[in-house]
CSV table of C-alpha atoms in Angstrom, one decimal:
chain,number,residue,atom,x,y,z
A,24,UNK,CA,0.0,0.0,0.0
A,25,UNK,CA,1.1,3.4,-1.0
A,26,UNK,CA,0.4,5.0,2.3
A,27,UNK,CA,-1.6,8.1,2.9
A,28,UNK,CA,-0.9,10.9,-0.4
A,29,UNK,CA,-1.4,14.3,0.1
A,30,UNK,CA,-0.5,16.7,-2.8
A,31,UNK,CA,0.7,19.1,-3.2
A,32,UNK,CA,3.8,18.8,-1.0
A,33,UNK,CA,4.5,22.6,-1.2
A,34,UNK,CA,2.2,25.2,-1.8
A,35,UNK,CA,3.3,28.9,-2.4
A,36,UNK,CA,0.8,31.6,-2.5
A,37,UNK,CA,-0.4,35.3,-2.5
A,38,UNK,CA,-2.7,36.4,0.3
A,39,UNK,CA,-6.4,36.4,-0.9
A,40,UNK,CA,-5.9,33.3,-3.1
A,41,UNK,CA,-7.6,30.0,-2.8
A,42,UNK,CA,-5.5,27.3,-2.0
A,43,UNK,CA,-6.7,23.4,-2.2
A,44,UNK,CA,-5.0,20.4,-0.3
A,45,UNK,CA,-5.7,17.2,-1.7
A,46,UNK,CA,-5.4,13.7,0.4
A,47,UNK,CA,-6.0,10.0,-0.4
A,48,UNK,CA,-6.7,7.6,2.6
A,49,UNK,CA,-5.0,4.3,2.8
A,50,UNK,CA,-7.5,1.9,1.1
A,51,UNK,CA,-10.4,0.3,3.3
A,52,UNK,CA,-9.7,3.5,6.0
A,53,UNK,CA,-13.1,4.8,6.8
A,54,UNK,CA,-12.0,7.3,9.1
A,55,UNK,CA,-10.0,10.3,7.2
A,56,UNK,CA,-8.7,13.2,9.8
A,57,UNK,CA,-6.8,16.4,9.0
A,58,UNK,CA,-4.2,18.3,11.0
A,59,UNK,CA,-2.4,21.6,10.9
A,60,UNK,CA,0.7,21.6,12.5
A,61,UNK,CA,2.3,25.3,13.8
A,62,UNK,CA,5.3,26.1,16.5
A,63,UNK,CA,2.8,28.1,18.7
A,64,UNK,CA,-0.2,25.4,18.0
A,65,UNK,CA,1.6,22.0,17.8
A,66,UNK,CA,-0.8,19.3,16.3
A,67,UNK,CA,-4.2,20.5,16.0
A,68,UNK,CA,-7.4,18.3,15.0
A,69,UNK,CA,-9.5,20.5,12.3
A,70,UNK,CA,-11.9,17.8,11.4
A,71,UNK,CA,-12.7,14.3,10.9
A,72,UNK,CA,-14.8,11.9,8.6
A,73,UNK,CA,-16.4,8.5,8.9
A,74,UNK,CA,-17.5,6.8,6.0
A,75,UNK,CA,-17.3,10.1,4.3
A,76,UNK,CA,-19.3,12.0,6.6
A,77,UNK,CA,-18.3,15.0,9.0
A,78,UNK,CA,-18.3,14.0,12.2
A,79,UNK,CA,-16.3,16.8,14.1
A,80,UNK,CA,-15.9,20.5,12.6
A,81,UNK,CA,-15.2,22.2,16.1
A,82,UNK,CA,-11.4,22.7,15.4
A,83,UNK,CA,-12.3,24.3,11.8
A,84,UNK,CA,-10.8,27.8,13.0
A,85,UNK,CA,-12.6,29.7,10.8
A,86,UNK,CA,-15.1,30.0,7.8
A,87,UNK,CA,-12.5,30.4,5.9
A,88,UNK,CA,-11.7,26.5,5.7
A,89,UNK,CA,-14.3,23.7,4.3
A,90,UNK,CA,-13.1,20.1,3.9
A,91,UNK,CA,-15.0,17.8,1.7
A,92,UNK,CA,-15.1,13.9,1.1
A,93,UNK,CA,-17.1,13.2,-2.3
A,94,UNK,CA,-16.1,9.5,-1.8
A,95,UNK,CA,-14.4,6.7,0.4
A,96,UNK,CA,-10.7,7.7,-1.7
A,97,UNK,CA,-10.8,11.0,-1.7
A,98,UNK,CA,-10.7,14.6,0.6
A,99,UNK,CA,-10.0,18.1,0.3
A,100,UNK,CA,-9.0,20.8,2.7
A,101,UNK,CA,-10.1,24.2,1.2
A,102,UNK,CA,-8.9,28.0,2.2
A,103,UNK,CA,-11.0,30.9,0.7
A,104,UNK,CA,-8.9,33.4,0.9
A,105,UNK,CA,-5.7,32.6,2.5
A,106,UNK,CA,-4.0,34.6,5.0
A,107,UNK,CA,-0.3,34.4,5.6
A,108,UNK,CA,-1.3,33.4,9.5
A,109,UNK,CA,-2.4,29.7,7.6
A,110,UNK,CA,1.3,29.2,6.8
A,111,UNK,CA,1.3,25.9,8.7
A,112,UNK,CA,1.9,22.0,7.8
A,113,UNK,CA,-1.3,20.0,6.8
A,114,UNK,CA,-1.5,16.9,7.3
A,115,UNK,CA,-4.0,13.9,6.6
A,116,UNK,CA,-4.1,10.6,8.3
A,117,UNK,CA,-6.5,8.0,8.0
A,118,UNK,CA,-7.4,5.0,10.4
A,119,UNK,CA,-9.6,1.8,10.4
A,120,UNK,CA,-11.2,2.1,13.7
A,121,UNK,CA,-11.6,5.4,15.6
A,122,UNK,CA,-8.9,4.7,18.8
A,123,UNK,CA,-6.1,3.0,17.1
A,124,UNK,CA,-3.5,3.2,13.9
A,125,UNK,CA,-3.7,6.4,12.6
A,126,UNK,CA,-1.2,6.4,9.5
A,127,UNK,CA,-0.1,10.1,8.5
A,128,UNK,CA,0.7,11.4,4.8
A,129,UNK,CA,3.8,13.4,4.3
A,130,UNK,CA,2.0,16.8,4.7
A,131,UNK,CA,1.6,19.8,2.5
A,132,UNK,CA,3.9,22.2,3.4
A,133,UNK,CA,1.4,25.9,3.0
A,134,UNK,CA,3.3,29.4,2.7
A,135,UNK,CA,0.8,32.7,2.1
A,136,UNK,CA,3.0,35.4,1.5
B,4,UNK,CA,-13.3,18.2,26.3
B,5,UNK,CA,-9.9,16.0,26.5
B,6,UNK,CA,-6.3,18.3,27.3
B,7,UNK,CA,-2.9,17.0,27.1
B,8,UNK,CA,0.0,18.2,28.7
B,9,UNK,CA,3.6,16.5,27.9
B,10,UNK,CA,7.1,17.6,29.5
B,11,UNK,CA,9.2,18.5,29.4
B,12,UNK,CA,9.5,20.3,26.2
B,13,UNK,CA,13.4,19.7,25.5
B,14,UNK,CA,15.3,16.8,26.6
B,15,UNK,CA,19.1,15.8,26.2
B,16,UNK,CA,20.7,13.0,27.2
B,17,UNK,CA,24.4,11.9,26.2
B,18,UNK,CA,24.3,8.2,24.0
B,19,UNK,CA,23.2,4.7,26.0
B,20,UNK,CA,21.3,6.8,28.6
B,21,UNK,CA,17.6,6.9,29.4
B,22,UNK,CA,15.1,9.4,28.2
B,23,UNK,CA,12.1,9.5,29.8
B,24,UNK,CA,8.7,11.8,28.5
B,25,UNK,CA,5.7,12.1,30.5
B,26,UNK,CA,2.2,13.0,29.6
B,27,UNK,CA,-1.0,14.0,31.8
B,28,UNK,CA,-4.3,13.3,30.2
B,29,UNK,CA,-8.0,15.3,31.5
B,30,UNK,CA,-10.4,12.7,30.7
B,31,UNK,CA,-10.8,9.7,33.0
B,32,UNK,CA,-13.2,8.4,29.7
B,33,UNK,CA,-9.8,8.1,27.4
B,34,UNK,CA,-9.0,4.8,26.7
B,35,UNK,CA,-5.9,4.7,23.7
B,36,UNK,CA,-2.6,6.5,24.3
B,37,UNK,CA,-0.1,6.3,21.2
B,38,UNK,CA,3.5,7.8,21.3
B,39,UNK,CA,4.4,9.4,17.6
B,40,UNK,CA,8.0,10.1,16.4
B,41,UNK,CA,8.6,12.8,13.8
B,42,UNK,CA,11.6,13.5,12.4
B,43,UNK,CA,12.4,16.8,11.1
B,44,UNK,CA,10.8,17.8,8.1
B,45,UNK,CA,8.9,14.1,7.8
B,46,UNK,CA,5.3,13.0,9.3
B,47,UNK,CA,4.7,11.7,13.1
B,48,UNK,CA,4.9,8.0,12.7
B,49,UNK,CA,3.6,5.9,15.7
B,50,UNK,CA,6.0,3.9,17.5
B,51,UNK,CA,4.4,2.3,20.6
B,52,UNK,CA,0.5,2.6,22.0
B,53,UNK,CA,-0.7,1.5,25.0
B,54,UNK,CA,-4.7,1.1,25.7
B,55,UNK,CA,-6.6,1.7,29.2
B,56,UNK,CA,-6.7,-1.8,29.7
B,57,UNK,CA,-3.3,-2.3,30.4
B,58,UNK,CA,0.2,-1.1,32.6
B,59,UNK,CA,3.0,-1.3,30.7
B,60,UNK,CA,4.1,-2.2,27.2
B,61,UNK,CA,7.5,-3.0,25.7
B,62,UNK,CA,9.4,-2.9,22.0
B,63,UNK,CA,12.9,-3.4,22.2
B,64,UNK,CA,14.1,-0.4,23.7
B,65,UNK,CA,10.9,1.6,23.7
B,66,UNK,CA,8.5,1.0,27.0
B,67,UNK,CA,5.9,3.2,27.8
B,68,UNK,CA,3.6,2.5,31.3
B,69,UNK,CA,-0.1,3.9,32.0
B,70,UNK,CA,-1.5,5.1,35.6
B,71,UNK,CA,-5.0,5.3,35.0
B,72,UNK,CA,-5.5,6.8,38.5
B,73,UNK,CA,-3.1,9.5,38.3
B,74,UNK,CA,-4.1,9.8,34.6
B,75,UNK,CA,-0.8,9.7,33.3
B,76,UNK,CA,2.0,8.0,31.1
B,77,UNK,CA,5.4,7.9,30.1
B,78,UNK,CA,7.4,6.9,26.9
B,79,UNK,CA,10.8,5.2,28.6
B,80,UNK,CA,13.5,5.2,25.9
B,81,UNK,CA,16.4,2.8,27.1
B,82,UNK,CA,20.2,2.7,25.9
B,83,UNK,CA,19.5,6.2,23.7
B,84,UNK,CA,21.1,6.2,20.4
B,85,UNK,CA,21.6,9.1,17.8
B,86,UNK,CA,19.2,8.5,15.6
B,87,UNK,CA,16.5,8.2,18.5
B,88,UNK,CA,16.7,12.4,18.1
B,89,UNK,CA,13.3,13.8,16.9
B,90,UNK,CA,10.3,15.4,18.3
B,91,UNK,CA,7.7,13.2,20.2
B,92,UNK,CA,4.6,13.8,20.8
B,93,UNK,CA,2.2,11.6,23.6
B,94,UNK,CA,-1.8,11.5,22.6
B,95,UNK,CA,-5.0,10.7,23.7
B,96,UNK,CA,-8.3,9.4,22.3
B,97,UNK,CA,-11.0,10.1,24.8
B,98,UNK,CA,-14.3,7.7,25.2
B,99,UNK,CA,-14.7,7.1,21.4
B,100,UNK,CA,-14.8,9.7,19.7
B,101,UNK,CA,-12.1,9.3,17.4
B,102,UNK,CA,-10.2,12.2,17.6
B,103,UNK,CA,-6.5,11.6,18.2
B,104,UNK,CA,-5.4,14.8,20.9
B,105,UNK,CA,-1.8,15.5,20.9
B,106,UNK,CA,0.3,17.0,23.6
B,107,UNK,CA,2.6,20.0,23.0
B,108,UNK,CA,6.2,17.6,21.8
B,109,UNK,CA,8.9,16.8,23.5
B,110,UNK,CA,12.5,17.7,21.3
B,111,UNK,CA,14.6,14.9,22.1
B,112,UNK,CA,18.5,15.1,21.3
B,113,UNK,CA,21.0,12.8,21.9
B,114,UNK,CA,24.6,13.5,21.9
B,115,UNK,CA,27.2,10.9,20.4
């Protein structure tokens, strides 16, 4: 198995712009998380699906960000518009049961400028 | 809802000593503690877990112990080597809700 895939690995952009992370669970996951990771904020949980469906938004930080799963191999973390305070890591990590073996992708590394 | 504290924030040790991390959890309803290792510039990658159903758990030179009571647990690193330097990072999943609460990293380095 290929792991969990994020793309894209880097991600340059202006202020205002949209930006689009992209994330591909490990096959037969059903539960899909994402995860910003700062100095000042460490690891923090912005939301997670089951079987495609939002189950927790509360760490969403603003509505600014909207995440989407259309289907069991696909989800997307969305910012409209950026600000240069999102400059963080993203990462997506997907598990088979809810309280064990979270695998992490390699990130997307986001810088608004 | 669930907090987790971890210290201490920087550890170093000189090689073939112990390091030793410790983490406080809030809710008594947790039940699944993992220990993640991440490199710099790489993603966490889980290296031991322990669930509330159990003390202590062992993998080679990686041990990590669970005090429900006290509602805390430690990641025991034996015979340290240089490539054991990373961040780590102690986490909780309380009741069943899924959601995987990190503690603020420990920034282990070991010296040759």
């Amino acid at each position: 198995d290929a792991g969990v895939i994020q793309s894209p690995r880097h991600e340059v952009t202006e202020m205002g712009q949209e930006v689009t992370l992209r994330c591909k669970p490990i096959s037969g996951h059903d539960y899909l998380f994402w995860y910003r990771q700062t100095m000042m904020r460490g690891l923090e949980l912005l939301i997670y699906f089951n079987n495609n469906v939002p189950i927790d938004d509360s760490g969403m930080p603003e509505d600014r960000f909207s995440a989407k799963m259309p289907n069991a191999s696909f989800s997307t973390l969305k910012i409209q518009p950026s600000e240069p305070r999102d400059s963080a890591v993203y990462f997506c990590a997907s598990s088979t049961v809810p309280t064990y073996g979270y695998t992490f992708g390699s990130g997307t590394r986001l810088t608004v400028v | 809802g669930e907090n987790v504290e971890q210290h201490p924030s920087t550890l170093s040790v000189q090689e073939g000593d112990s390091a030793v991390i410790k983490c406080t959890y809030s809710d008594s309803a947790s039940n699944y503690f993992p220990w993640y290792k991440q490199e710099l510039g790489k993603r966490p990658q889980l290296i031991i877990d322990i669930r509330s159903n159990v003390g202590e758990k062992k993998d080679q030179r990686i041990a990590v112990t669970l005090n429900k009571t006290a509602k805390h647990f430690s990641l025991h690193i034996t015979e340290t080597q240089p490539e054991d330097s990373a961040v780590y990072f102690c986490a909780a999943i309380p009741g069943n809700t899924g959601k995987l609460i990190f503690g603020q990293g420990t920034t282990l380095q070991v010296k040759p």
